[in-house]
XYZ file of C-alpha atoms in Angstrom:
765
model
C 36.888 16.398 10.272
C 34.028 18.718 11.402
C 33.584 19.746 7.838
C 33.363 16.067 6.869
C 30.853 15.217 9.490
C 28.689 18.201 8.408
C 28.870 17.193 4.787
C 28.030 13.642 5.450
C 25.085 14.841 7.739
C 23.784 17.160 5.044
C 23.928 14.166 2.385
C 22.707 11.613 4.881
C 19.614 10.770 2.863
C 21.761 10.009 -0.227
C 24.370 7.740 1.549
C 21.708 5.775 3.327
C 19.093 5.527 0.649
C 21.142 5.098 -2.753
C 22.877 2.035 -1.578
C 19.910 0.390 0.086
C 17.662 0.884 -2.869
C 20.592 -0.288 -5.318
C 21.029 -3.588 -3.169
C 17.130 -4.157 -3.487
C 17.030 -3.445 -7.217
C 20.193 -5.929 -7.530
C 18.747 -8.655 -5.661
C 15.454 -8.447 -7.483
C 17.438 -8.513 -10.513
C 19.270 -11.594 -9.521
C 15.828 -13.048 -8.776
C 14.839 -12.487 -12.477
C 11.945 -9.954 -11.565
C 13.183 -7.323 -14.150
C 13.950 -9.967 -16.987
C 10.636 -9.648 -18.760
C 10.755 -5.849 -18.691
C 14.441 -5.808 -19.908
C 13.164 -8.099 -23.041
C 10.470 -5.551 -23.481
C 12.860 -2.607 -23.467
C 15.253 -4.786 -25.968
C 12.432 -5.411 -28.387
C 11.268 -1.647 -28.360
C 14.886 -0.533 -28.975
C 14.909 -2.950 -31.897
C 11.928 -1.729 -33.454
C 12.806 2.136 -32.781
C 16.179 2.155 -34.147
C 16.927 3.154 -37.755
C 16.481 0.040 -39.942
C 19.746 -0.742 -42.261
C 19.596 -0.894 -45.947
C 17.949 -3.745 -47.552
C 19.886 -6.910 -47.739
C 20.779 -7.688 -51.372
C 23.232 -10.626 -50.745
C 20.278 -12.780 -49.338
C 17.135 -14.055 -51.095
C 14.303 -16.333 -50.086
C 12.284 -18.866 -52.193
C 9.319 -19.033 -49.914
C 6.913 -22.078 -50.381
C 3.118 -20.701 -49.888
C -0.269 -22.030 -50.106
C -0.506 -20.966 -53.738
C 2.380 -23.156 -54.498
C 0.866 -26.111 -52.875
C -2.363 -25.561 -54.730
C -0.771 -25.317 -58.081
C 1.668 -28.392 -57.362
C -1.439 -30.204 -56.103
C 0.950 -31.933 -53.703
C 0.390 -31.696 -49.932
C 3.896 -32.934 -49.587
C 6.128 -31.633 -51.935
C 7.938 -34.561 -53.894
C 11.849 -34.860 -54.161
C 11.337 -34.233 -57.893
C 10.124 -30.997 -57.537
C 13.017 -29.894 -55.218
C 15.419 -31.386 -57.513
C 14.248 -29.294 -60.227
C 14.101 -26.209 -58.235
C 17.757 -26.844 -57.007
C 18.938 -27.196 -60.673
C 17.456 -24.035 -61.553
C 18.859 -22.232 -58.667
C 22.307 -23.763 -59.214
C 22.380 -22.516 -62.776
C 22.033 -18.758 -61.574
C 25.536 -19.305 -59.696
C 24.738 -18.560 -56.158
C 27.276 -18.485 -53.510
C 25.160 -20.824 -51.332
C 21.863 -22.525 -51.370
C 20.037 -23.402 -48.191
C 17.432 -25.906 -48.167
C 15.509 -25.377 -44.884
C 13.324 -28.373 -45.435
C 13.498 -31.574 -43.694
C 14.722 -34.454 -46.179
C 15.954 -37.493 -44.027
C 13.188 -39.684 -45.861
C 12.666 -40.079 -49.501
C 9.285 -38.550 -50.999
C 8.657 -40.249 -54.348
C 8.756 -39.458 -57.184
C 12.403 -38.232 -57.890
C 14.248 -39.191 -55.150
C 17.079 -40.456 -57.150
C 17.110 -37.193 -58.965
C 17.496 -35.379 -55.805
C 20.452 -37.386 -54.578
C 22.137 -36.723 -57.535
C 21.525 -32.946 -57.146
C 22.961 -33.304 -53.743
C 26.145 -34.967 -54.694
C 26.732 -32.259 -57.436
C 26.104 -29.259 -55.545
C 28.765 -28.365 -53.125
C 27.412 -25.073 -52.058
C 24.120 -26.733 -50.837
C 23.616 -26.703 -47.164
C 20.713 -29.010 -45.771
C 19.342 -29.190 -42.145
C 18.821 -31.354 -39.135
C 17.202 -30.660 -35.775
C 19.607 -31.474 -33.076
C 18.107 -30.408 -29.712
C 15.142 -32.212 -28.088
C 14.334 -35.921 -27.170
C 15.902 -38.175 -29.306
C 13.518 -39.935 -31.852
C 10.691 -37.608 -30.871
C 11.867 -34.052 -31.274
C 14.857 -34.527 -33.353
C 15.026 -34.871 -37.048
C 17.708 -36.565 -38.841
C 19.649 -34.809 -41.712
C 19.562 -35.983 -45.417
C 22.176 -38.593 -45.292
C 23.987 -37.815 -48.475
C 24.510 -34.159 -47.405
C 25.540 -35.215 -43.718
C 28.312 -37.421 -45.362
C 29.437 -34.474 -47.406
C 29.542 -32.254 -44.336
C 26.776 -29.989 -45.726
C 24.230 -29.942 -42.820
C 23.685 -27.259 -40.303
C 21.345 -27.316 -37.367
C 18.037 -25.178 -37.658
C 17.324 -25.168 -33.929
C 15.791 -21.948 -32.498
C 16.038 -20.815 -28.707
C 12.769 -19.331 -27.368
C 12.706 -17.373 -24.353
C 10.015 -17.566 -21.822
C 8.007 -15.210 -23.656
C 7.980 -17.507 -26.746
C 10.390 -14.861 -28.586
C 13.523 -15.553 -30.542
C 16.195 -13.219 -29.401
C 19.301 -15.495 -29.604
C 20.732 -17.805 -32.307
C 23.322 -20.533 -32.396
C 26.742 -20.207 -34.173
C 27.239 -23.977 -33.297
C 25.797 -26.542 -30.678
C 26.893 -30.115 -29.608
C 24.799 -33.009 -30.681
C 24.320 -35.408 -27.694
C 23.552 -38.172 -29.888
C 26.881 -38.008 -31.675
C 30.473 -38.942 -31.004
C 33.933 -37.785 -31.520
C 34.277 -34.522 -33.685
C 30.904 -34.820 -35.159
C 29.349 -33.863 -31.808
C 29.858 -30.220 -32.873
C 27.234 -29.143 -35.359
C 27.438 -25.705 -37.086
C 24.237 -23.901 -37.371
C 22.378 -23.505 -40.619
C 23.043 -19.599 -40.759
C 26.850 -20.072 -39.923
C 27.129 -22.755 -42.838
C 25.730 -20.414 -45.343
C 27.416 -17.262 -44.220
C 31.094 -19.316 -44.419
C 30.071 -20.363 -47.845
C 29.388 -16.766 -48.863
C 32.708 -15.437 -47.107
C 34.683 -18.121 -48.447
C 34.727 -16.264 -51.763
C 36.299 -13.157 -49.798
C 38.830 -15.606 -48.322
C 37.283 -14.945 -44.842
C 37.714 -18.021 -42.576
C 37.106 -18.330 -38.849
C 40.212 -17.943 -36.796
C 40.480 -19.220 -33.317
C 42.252 -17.050 -30.799
C 45.264 -18.496 -28.996
C 44.557 -19.689 -25.274
C 40.801 -19.830 -25.624
C 38.381 -22.308 -27.341
C 35.290 -20.194 -26.995
C 36.182 -17.035 -28.653
C 37.117 -16.564 -32.361
C 37.585 -14.048 -35.004
C 35.843 -14.017 -38.348
C 36.783 -11.228 -40.556
C 36.788 -7.924 -38.664
C 34.771 -9.462 -35.606
C 35.591 -11.105 -32.325
C 32.861 -13.667 -31.770
C 32.076 -14.209 -27.872
C 29.727 -16.570 -26.718
C 26.577 -15.471 -24.897
C 26.552 -15.887 -21.046
C 23.750 -16.811 -18.810
C 23.449 -13.201 -17.530
C 24.174 -11.094 -20.484
C 22.179 -8.061 -21.151
C 18.805 -8.539 -19.306
C 19.021 -12.243 -18.959
C 19.355 -14.059 -15.492
C 20.273 -17.734 -15.371
C 19.519 -18.267 -19.085
C 20.542 -21.534 -20.899
C 23.912 -20.467 -22.377
C 24.472 -24.147 -23.840
C 26.319 -24.235 -27.171
C 27.835 -21.116 -28.849
C 25.184 -18.637 -28.825
C 24.823 -14.815 -29.996
C 22.252 -12.329 -29.547
C 20.292 -11.694 -32.854
C 20.373 -8.381 -34.715
C 17.396 -8.465 -36.906
C 17.570 -6.245 -39.822
C 13.953 -5.525 -39.481
C 10.479 -6.838 -39.378
C 8.992 -9.320 -42.273
C 10.053 -8.849 -45.687
C 13.460 -7.625 -45.019
C 14.751 -9.824 -47.862
C 13.720 -10.271 -51.240
C 11.207 -13.230 -51.312
C 9.835 -15.084 -54.304
C 7.558 -18.095 -54.650
C 8.457 -21.583 -55.678
C 6.392 -21.239 -58.586
C 8.068 -18.118 -59.876
C 11.226 -20.080 -60.058
C 9.985 -23.205 -61.425
C 8.238 -21.393 -64.176
C 11.347 -19.261 -65.060
C 9.900 -15.785 -64.267
C 13.167 -14.895 -62.565
C 16.153 -13.212 -64.567
C 18.891 -15.898 -65.129
C 21.282 -13.740 -62.975
C 18.858 -13.125 -60.048
C 20.608 -15.391 -57.868
C 24.270 -14.743 -58.925
C 26.667 -14.348 -55.900
C 23.626 -14.513 -53.427
C 22.611 -16.872 -50.776
C 19.409 -18.303 -51.488
C 17.250 -19.908 -48.592
C 14.348 -22.140 -49.524
C 11.815 -22.743 -46.896
C 8.199 -22.749 -46.036
C 6.278 -19.303 -45.300
C 2.711 -20.699 -45.574
C 0.328 -20.286 -42.490
C -0.570 -24.103 -42.692
C 3.087 -25.148 -42.280
C 3.162 -23.644 -38.588
C 6.762 -23.020 -39.131
C 6.762 -19.499 -37.675
C 8.025 -17.682 -34.602
C 7.542 -14.484 -32.569
C 10.579 -12.037 -32.769
C 11.304 -8.544 -31.109
C 9.730 -7.270 -34.238
C 6.477 -9.154 -33.935
C 4.413 -6.613 -32.316
C 4.633 -2.920 -31.409
C 2.847 -1.146 -28.486
C -0.570 -1.493 -30.014
C -0.382 -4.153 -32.696
C -0.898 -7.720 -32.295
C 1.948 -10.238 -32.567
C 2.724 -11.055 -36.095
C 5.162 -14.285 -36.144
C 8.198 -14.354 -38.762
C 8.602 -17.676 -40.861
C 11.665 -19.781 -39.661
C 13.354 -19.395 -42.908
C 13.242 -15.772 -42.686
C 14.913 -15.923 -39.174
C 17.802 -18.043 -40.699
C 18.245 -15.295 -43.166
C 18.428 -12.550 -40.306
C 21.125 -14.944 -38.612
C 23.222 -15.477 -41.911
C 22.966 -11.623 -42.765
C 24.277 -10.799 -38.988
C 27.264 -13.117 -39.364
C 28.261 -11.685 -42.803
C 27.577 -8.113 -41.816
C 29.860 -8.508 -38.568
C 32.620 -10.305 -40.451
C 32.606 -7.442 -43.009
C 32.741 -4.830 -40.305
C 29.266 -3.471 -41.361
C 27.510 -3.987 -38.128
C 28.737 -4.805 -34.703
C 27.568 -7.806 -32.686
C 25.678 -7.182 -29.569
C 27.999 -7.103 -26.292
C 26.929 -6.756 -22.646
C 28.689 -5.443 -19.479
C 30.124 -7.725 -16.870
C 27.709 -8.278 -13.856
C 30.174 -5.999 -11.480
C 29.565 -3.153 -14.213
C 25.967 -3.642 -14.230
C 25.790 -3.272 -10.415
C 27.716 -0.202 -10.631
C 25.418 1.222 -13.321
C 22.579 0.540 -11.139
C 24.200 2.244 -8.008
C 25.012 5.203 -9.983
C 21.547 5.823 -10.994
C 20.202 5.136 -7.475
C 22.551 7.872 -6.327
C 21.326 10.371 -9.062
C 17.788 9.771 -8.151
C 18.411 10.171 -4.447
C 20.533 13.252 -4.898
C 17.778 14.959 -6.976
C 15.234 14.177 -4.473
C 17.423 15.248 -1.489
C 18.702 18.385 -2.858
C 15.205 19.650 -3.930
C 13.471 18.656 -0.957
C 13.335 22.413 0.353
C 12.944 24.075 -3.094
C 10.587 26.940 -2.537
C 8.561 24.930 0.122
C 6.446 21.998 -0.017
C 3.842 23.038 -2.632
C 6.390 23.099 -5.346
C 8.658 20.058 -4.155
C 6.954 17.578 -6.282
C 6.892 19.728 -9.387
C 10.957 20.261 -9.187
C 11.316 16.433 -8.429
C 9.049 15.613 -11.113
C 10.936 17.527 -13.768
C 14.206 16.631 -12.650
C 13.401 12.988 -12.359
C 11.983 13.268 -15.858
C 15.207 14.678 -17.256
C 17.132 11.980 -15.450
C 14.936 9.259 -17.071
C 15.351 10.803 -20.477
C 18.979 10.855 -19.919
C 19.044 7.216 -19.014
C 16.830 6.412 -21.889
C 18.903 8.360 -24.381
C 22.268 6.732 -22.918
C 20.772 3.042 -23.106
C 19.225 3.578 -26.460
C 22.613 5.401 -27.931
C 24.599 2.352 -26.812
C 22.089 0.101 -28.237
C 22.599 1.803 -31.645
C 26.560 0.871 -31.172
C 25.709 -2.791 -30.232
C 25.664 -2.500 -26.543
C 22.791 -3.896 -24.685
C 23.046 -1.763 -21.310
C 20.214 -2.609 -18.654
C 17.612 0.133 -18.694
C 14.919 -1.122 -16.418
C 16.845 -1.825 -13.212
C 18.799 1.491 -13.179
C 15.330 3.346 -14.047
C 13.926 1.390 -11.104
C 16.603 2.388 -8.788
C 16.524 6.049 -10.076
C 12.745 6.225 -9.173
C 12.929 4.123 -6.092
C 15.628 6.436 -4.516
C 13.549 9.384 -5.232
C 10.198 7.854 -3.821
C 12.364 6.529 -0.672
C 13.710 10.217 -0.090
C 10.205 11.617 -0.715
C 8.744 9.180 1.609
C 11.419 10.273 4.263
C 10.486 13.853 3.727
C 6.862 13.178 3.854
C 7.291 11.158 7.043
C 9.483 14.126 8.553
C 6.367 16.651 7.469
C 3.956 14.359 9.012
C 5.947 14.256 12.181
C 5.916 17.956 11.956
C 2.226 18.229 11.626
C 1.858 15.575 14.197
C 3.827 18.117 16.636
C 1.911 20.802 15.752
C -1.347 19.012 15.651
C -3.584 21.888 14.126
C -3.822 21.800 10.511
C -5.956 19.639 8.154
C -4.863 19.716 4.768
C -1.639 19.899 2.809
C -2.647 23.193 1.268
C -2.820 24.830 4.822
C 0.415 23.355 5.621
C 2.119 24.683 2.501
C 0.586 28.118 3.122
C 1.996 28.129 6.700
C 5.591 26.907 5.494
C 5.588 29.480 2.643
C 4.104 32.504 4.506
C 6.478 33.962 7.038
C 3.366 35.259 8.950
C 1.837 31.837 8.728
C 2.032 30.660 12.346
C 0.604 34.062 13.774
C -2.623 34.011 15.233
C -5.147 36.206 13.471
C -6.916 35.965 10.117
C -8.064 38.160 7.205
C -11.562 38.891 5.516
C -12.159 36.797 2.244
C -15.116 35.826 0.303
C -15.151 31.995 0.083
C -17.722 29.323 -0.797
C -18.426 26.921 2.184
C -20.111 23.153 1.615
C -21.753 21.552 4.540
C -22.887 17.861 4.381
C -24.722 15.702 6.638
C -25.705 12.056 6.629
C -29.570 11.346 7.158
C -30.384 8.031 9.425
C -26.718 7.681 10.503
C -27.521 8.460 14.063
C -30.403 5.669 14.128
C -28.212 3.223 12.558
C -25.117 3.881 14.990
C -27.641 2.959 18.010
C -28.368 -0.391 16.251
C -24.877 -1.541 15.400
C -21.506 -2.014 17.453
C -19.243 0.834 17.862
C -16.593 -0.915 15.898
C -19.082 -1.080 13.025
C -20.072 2.739 13.478
C -16.333 3.673 12.921
C -16.023 1.039 9.850
C -19.072 2.706 8.215
C -18.155 6.266 8.996
C -14.620 5.729 7.933
C -15.739 4.221 4.555
C -18.005 7.189 3.974
C -15.294 9.886 4.917
C -12.545 8.171 2.771
C -14.737 8.397 -0.297
C -15.990 12.035 0.428
C -12.632 13.032 1.045
C -11.324 11.717 -2.172
C -13.799 13.607 -4.122
C -13.075 16.734 -2.037
C -9.483 16.470 -2.815
C -10.219 16.055 -6.520
C -12.196 19.451 -6.530
C -9.365 21.071 -4.463
C -11.409 21.723 -1.382
C -10.139 22.151 2.034
C -11.638 20.170 4.713
C -12.258 22.706 7.523
C -13.598 19.888 10.062
C -15.365 16.567 10.484
C -18.598 16.817 12.623
C -19.376 13.399 13.320
C -20.882 12.322 10.100
C -20.895 15.730 8.778
C -18.092 17.406 6.817
C -17.311 21.321 6.486
C -15.368 22.129 3.384
C -13.889 25.581 2.258
C -13.302 26.591 -1.350
C -11.146 29.667 -1.493
C -9.083 28.942 1.505
C -6.179 29.156 1.766
C -5.866 30.055 -1.815
C -8.644 31.423 -3.768
C -9.337 30.961 -7.467
C -12.055 32.299 -9.743
C -13.930 29.038 -9.823
C -14.329 28.390 -6.195
C -18.053 28.488 -6.273
C -18.578 26.241 -9.322
C -15.940 23.677 -7.972
C -17.817 23.765 -4.820
C -21.235 22.680 -6.648
C -19.382 20.227 -8.764
C -17.795 18.721 -5.626
C -21.264 18.420 -3.998
C -22.858 16.750 -7.131
C -19.884 14.358 -7.266
C -20.163 13.583 -3.522
C -23.927 12.693 -4.062
C -22.940 10.427 -6.864
C -20.189 8.846 -4.824
C -22.679 7.783 -2.305
C -24.029 4.972 -4.765
C -20.594 3.404 -4.278
C -20.518 3.834 -0.528
C -24.041 2.297 -0.144
C -23.090 -0.496 -2.465
C -20.180 -1.501 -0.056
C -22.182 -1.060 3.324
C -25.328 -3.029 2.185
C -22.886 -6.176 1.477
C -22.066 -5.659 5.235
C -25.669 -6.061 6.013
C -26.503 -2.406 6.939
C -29.126 -0.203 5.380
C -28.354 2.379 2.742
C -27.386 6.104 3.789
C -28.267 9.421 2.337
C -26.761 12.800 2.437
C -27.676 16.360 2.313
C -25.489 19.155 1.225
C -25.921 22.955 1.785
C -23.653 25.535 0.033
C -23.194 29.058 0.742
C -20.932 31.925 -0.466
C -20.142 34.984 1.635
C -17.539 36.706 3.498
C -15.602 35.285 6.597
C -12.581 35.791 8.628
C -10.284 33.104 7.710
C -7.106 32.437 9.385
C -5.386 30.878 12.595
C -8.004 30.832 15.425
C -7.196 29.625 18.938
C -4.367 30.105 21.405
C -0.748 29.692 21.481
C -1.079 26.174 22.834
C -3.852 25.131 20.511
C -4.490 26.587 17.094
C -6.960 25.844 14.228
C -6.867 27.284 10.651
C -10.604 27.796 10.151
C -13.220 30.311 8.961
C -15.732 32.240 11.186
C -18.616 34.370 10.419
C -22.410 34.355 9.673
C -21.905 33.085 6.273
C -20.361 29.944 7.513
C -23.362 29.457 9.799
C -25.756 29.982 7.068
C -24.117 27.053 5.098
C -25.248 24.672 7.786
C -28.446 26.129 8.127
C -29.261 25.480 4.532
C -27.982 21.898 4.911
C -30.626 21.446 7.564
C -33.328 21.945 4.963
C -32.126 19.214 2.717
C -33.260 15.755 2.669
C -31.393 12.664 1.455
C -29.790 13.271 -2.170
C -30.609 17.096 -2.250
C -28.176 19.976 -2.753
C -29.550 23.558 -1.622
C -27.407 26.562 -2.461
C -27.778 30.214 -1.460
C -28.614 32.936 -3.702
C -25.014 34.250 -3.345
C -23.662 31.055 -4.578
C -26.065 30.986 -7.519
C -24.847 34.461 -8.482
C -21.246 33.259 -8.204
C -21.564 30.180 -10.391
C -24.026 31.603 -13.021
C -27.546 30.754 -13.356
C -27.025 29.814 -16.981
C -24.565 27.053 -15.700
C -26.664 25.550 -13.292
C -29.464 23.110 -13.560
C -32.068 24.387 -10.919
C -34.901 21.963 -10.111
C -36.430 23.672 -7.144
C -36.658 27.152 -5.339
C -37.642 27.677 -1.578
C -38.004 30.569 0.623
C -37.041 29.817 4.153
C -36.751 31.680 7.425
C -33.693 30.080 9.062
C -33.434 30.520 12.956
C -31.005 33.682 13.782
C -31.510 35.044 10.291
C -33.749 38.286 10.051
C -34.420 38.287 6.413
C -35.998 35.249 4.545
C -33.418 33.324 2.461
C -34.109 31.917 -1.042
C -32.564 28.352 -1.471
C -32.059 26.691 -4.857
C -31.965 23.049 -5.355
C -29.314 21.876 -7.837
C -29.739 19.139 -10.176
C -26.710 19.500 -12.172
C -23.960 21.804 -13.768
C -23.134 22.400 -17.394
C -19.699 23.340 -18.852
C -16.534 21.806 -19.654
C -17.092 18.941 -17.100
C -20.805 18.606 -16.795
C -22.390 16.465 -14.013
C -25.855 15.700 -13.363
C -28.109 14.166 -10.495
C -30.961 12.011 -11.556
C -33.060 11.730 -8.356
C -35.747 9.163 -7.823
C -39.217 10.551 -8.683
C -41.659 10.100 -5.671
C -44.539 7.988 -7.162
C -47.454 8.197 -4.653
C -49.803 5.285 -4.664
C -53.070 5.347 -2.673
C -53.703 2.737 0.071
C -56.905 0.724 -0.059
C -57.197 1.770 3.794
C -55.468 4.480 5.528
C -53.057 4.000 8.398
C -53.781 5.969 11.644
C -50.655 7.755 13.063
C -49.399 10.448 15.567
C -46.908 12.989 14.693
C -44.667 15.735 16.485
C -42.969 18.516 15.150
C -39.170 18.867 15.947
C -37.460 22.165 16.964
C -33.938 21.385 15.640
C -32.916 18.174 17.236
C -35.649 18.397 19.954
C -39.336 16.975 19.989
C -41.980 19.566 20.834
C -44.563 18.521 23.263
C -47.697 18.740 21.207
C -48.804 15.533 19.761
C -50.967 15.635 16.571
C -53.162 12.930 14.830
C -53.364 12.166 11.120
C -53.812 9.314 8.371
C -51.298 7.866 6.271
C -53.343 7.737 2.790
C -50.807 7.429 -0.031
C -47.254 5.877 0.026
C -44.178 6.250 -2.098
C -40.824 4.461 -2.164
C -39.204 7.242 0.044
C -42.094 9.309 1.461
C -45.941 9.341 2.097
C -48.915 11.692 1.984
C -50.605 12.448 5.212
C -54.009 13.759 6.020
C -54.598 15.881 9.103
C -56.585 19.009 10.474
C -55.687 21.950 8.621
C -54.898 23.683 12.099
C -52.477 21.112 12.859
C -50.719 21.045 9.494
C -46.871 21.542 9.973
C -45.093 24.101 7.789
C -42.924 23.543 4.634
C -39.489 21.920 5.397
C -40.359 21.045 8.980
C -38.968 18.084 10.447
C -41.335 15.676 12.113
C -41.722 12.254 13.886
C -44.236 9.882 12.865
C -45.490 6.819 14.989
C -48.213 4.551 13.900
C -50.919 4.049 16.374
C -50.852 0.275 15.699
C -47.380 -1.595 15.880
C -47.102 -5.335 16.451
C -45.506 -6.519 19.658
C -42.588 -8.232 17.664
C -41.528 -4.791 16.440
C -41.783 -3.218 19.710
C -39.711 -5.795 21.355
C -36.970 -5.749 18.558
C -36.770 -2.000 17.930
C -37.119 -0.998 21.402
C -39.373 1.922 22.685
C -38.681 4.065 19.821
C -40.338 3.081 16.688
C -40.701 6.920 15.230
C -40.135 7.600 11.742
C -38.303 10.728 10.939
C -39.169 12.845 7.903
C -39.209 16.310 6.482
C -42.313 18.129 5.322
C -41.752 18.849 1.450
C -45.376 20.145 0.673
C -48.013 21.575 3.145
C -51.640 22.285 2.062
C -55.232 22.337 3.634
C -55.654 18.586 3.280
C -52.523 17.605 4.881
C -48.894 17.424 3.986
C -46.179 15.191 1.905
C -43.215 14.095 3.640
C -39.793 12.510 2.808
C -38.628 9.819 5.125
C -35.099 10.391 6.504
C -34.826 7.768 9.092
C -37.019 4.611 9.396
C -36.445 1.692 11.766
C -35.690 -1.468 9.887
C -38.515 -3.794 10.670
C -41.003 -0.980 9.842
C -39.031 -0.068 6.714
C -39.487 -3.812 5.544
C -43.164 -3.402 6.368
C -43.611 -0.049 4.258
C -41.510 -1.439 1.424
C -43.582 -4.819 1.406
C -46.864 -2.634 1.329
C -45.529 -0.330 -1.354
C -44.522 -3.265 -3.568
C -47.962 -4.788 -2.974
C -49.647 -1.544 -4.253
C -47.289 -1.404 -7.360
C -48.380 -4.873 -8.351
C -52.054 -4.176 -7.934
C -51.736 -0.825 -9.734
C -49.999 -2.607 -12.647
C -52.767 -5.070 -12.835
C -55.367 -2.414 -12.960
C -53.363 -0.696 -15.792
C -53.044 -3.792 -17.555
C -56.760 -4.597 -17.362
C -57.702 -1.083 -18.356
C -55.704 -1.327 -21.348
C -57.042 -4.836 -22.395
C -60.640 -3.280 -22.105
C -59.551 -0.573 -24.247
């Protein structure tokens, strides 16, 4: 008993998941959710299977557009059909099927046609039985109806407008007595053919719905056979077994027969069907062979579908091809449960296979093999005439595996929440696979570090509600995290609106540095999508600066027994943040060590700067990245700053920032030129700030409305991009909204004036 309990506990995921998923799939199947997919699988199997040999017993006389033109008869007269039937009858076929409505005379030649009808015992005409009386039904030729030589040519269309089922016989609701049962057109022709071989239908004792014809037992289609759910199973239907696509039967034109181009014994011992195949007759239908995975649907003429039905009945009676069969519903349910158990078992048994990192690989391979086995089994059964459901069991297979995987992921998530110290799945895998993964301490390793930070987010956060701050921040972090994951970076920490990312931890690769640069470019490109979203929320756009450095750090578990963090420590890590502080929105700066690791020939370097970061004794050379070449090239296209002179300079005050702090000294200057994102400022040469310094600008004259709406701080934060004796150039990093509107309006006005000047100058020249 204890052993049984232990086994049940060890397999608890299987016994709980498999029946639950199977039950869900079965319920969805009974609701018809999988019906369309099952039809698609049926059609695909029909197209993939080896095609049988050409059918020599059946031929088609097709009436096409050229026949109509040569006869010059939009509606072919009875005289033409009488002449055609005489010529075909002279060839001594076993049966002739006239798939043409002839309930009314079409002169000239109606009397001739009636004479042919009376003198041709192997001729079968048609009538349309189903549909609203006198609107959709079509009466048969009276003479052939009296002789019992009429079959129903009705088709059954599935919801996707394809013909997959055919009638053996049906009930005429307008008829009375024995005449209510109407044989199908195809059955009539097949019985005429088989009569020469003395093969006739034999009803089985004790049943009125099953009967034997030759070597095959004919069973009627039921509402839930195969992939069908609640289908209309009226009359006696069978699943159609098409021999192939169009042109599966020898087809000649009406003109060829009338002009005696055919050999006199061409039709001997054959079934000859006469029908319309031209496009203008609109007598075409879609079948499983109408389209493949990439082809446009090609319909099949109705007369050719009747030929397929006739051929199927004859082949089944002679034992050449079996009729399609299906399991009972209980067996279908057991079949779904079986594959649900298979999926759950594979996922459950492989859940600890060599750790978390290889779990998905083993599961994927095993599920791929199981899916291949399911496909092979159902396809092999299809070749022998069994329609075994494929989509519901495949869904149960995958669904059970996903459910087990979700349970494992939830368990792993609970474990991570319990430990509460790891930020990436790679770190978790590293800890679980490494016996010493939980120990404190670390190892020296060269990695590449990426530090990013938003420009202007702090000012935006002060103007909007805390809920909106979180909303914007989560949107930004989600997009960035997706990009970082794509380039296999490990997020070390979220620092407010900044992100610290490690490349080469916990696992190192040769392309760590190049992946870091590619990731940085992709992050900058992803900001377009972020800004497109937040502007729809009514907030101003954000910009991001990124710094990258490559160097040696101590990597591992840092902290105490109560609280541990997997991180990197070292001066190289600090330098990455220093490099990031020199960037403006849209820029990427990398260190010389990163340039060497990636290769200067691979990178598109647009600028070079020498800086003296605080805490670093030697000068550091920074390189601005504009793109990366190689197998997956990425390029940035920064907006060029087009400075336009102002007609009148704007007085301002500016102060230099030391880190995040404002220095005490206040200097005066004049804004003389303006661009979309920056400005040129004139000042005393002694007061000119150094290159890459952060400054705050305040206009000496600000309207009262701006003061009241912006509060006490109407300063513009900017970074010095060029410094000279005349002054300095800046790029704006943070602008209060109303001042931003005023500057944009002014810049737009200057652009308009500049264009007018250029247009006038061009006209003068």
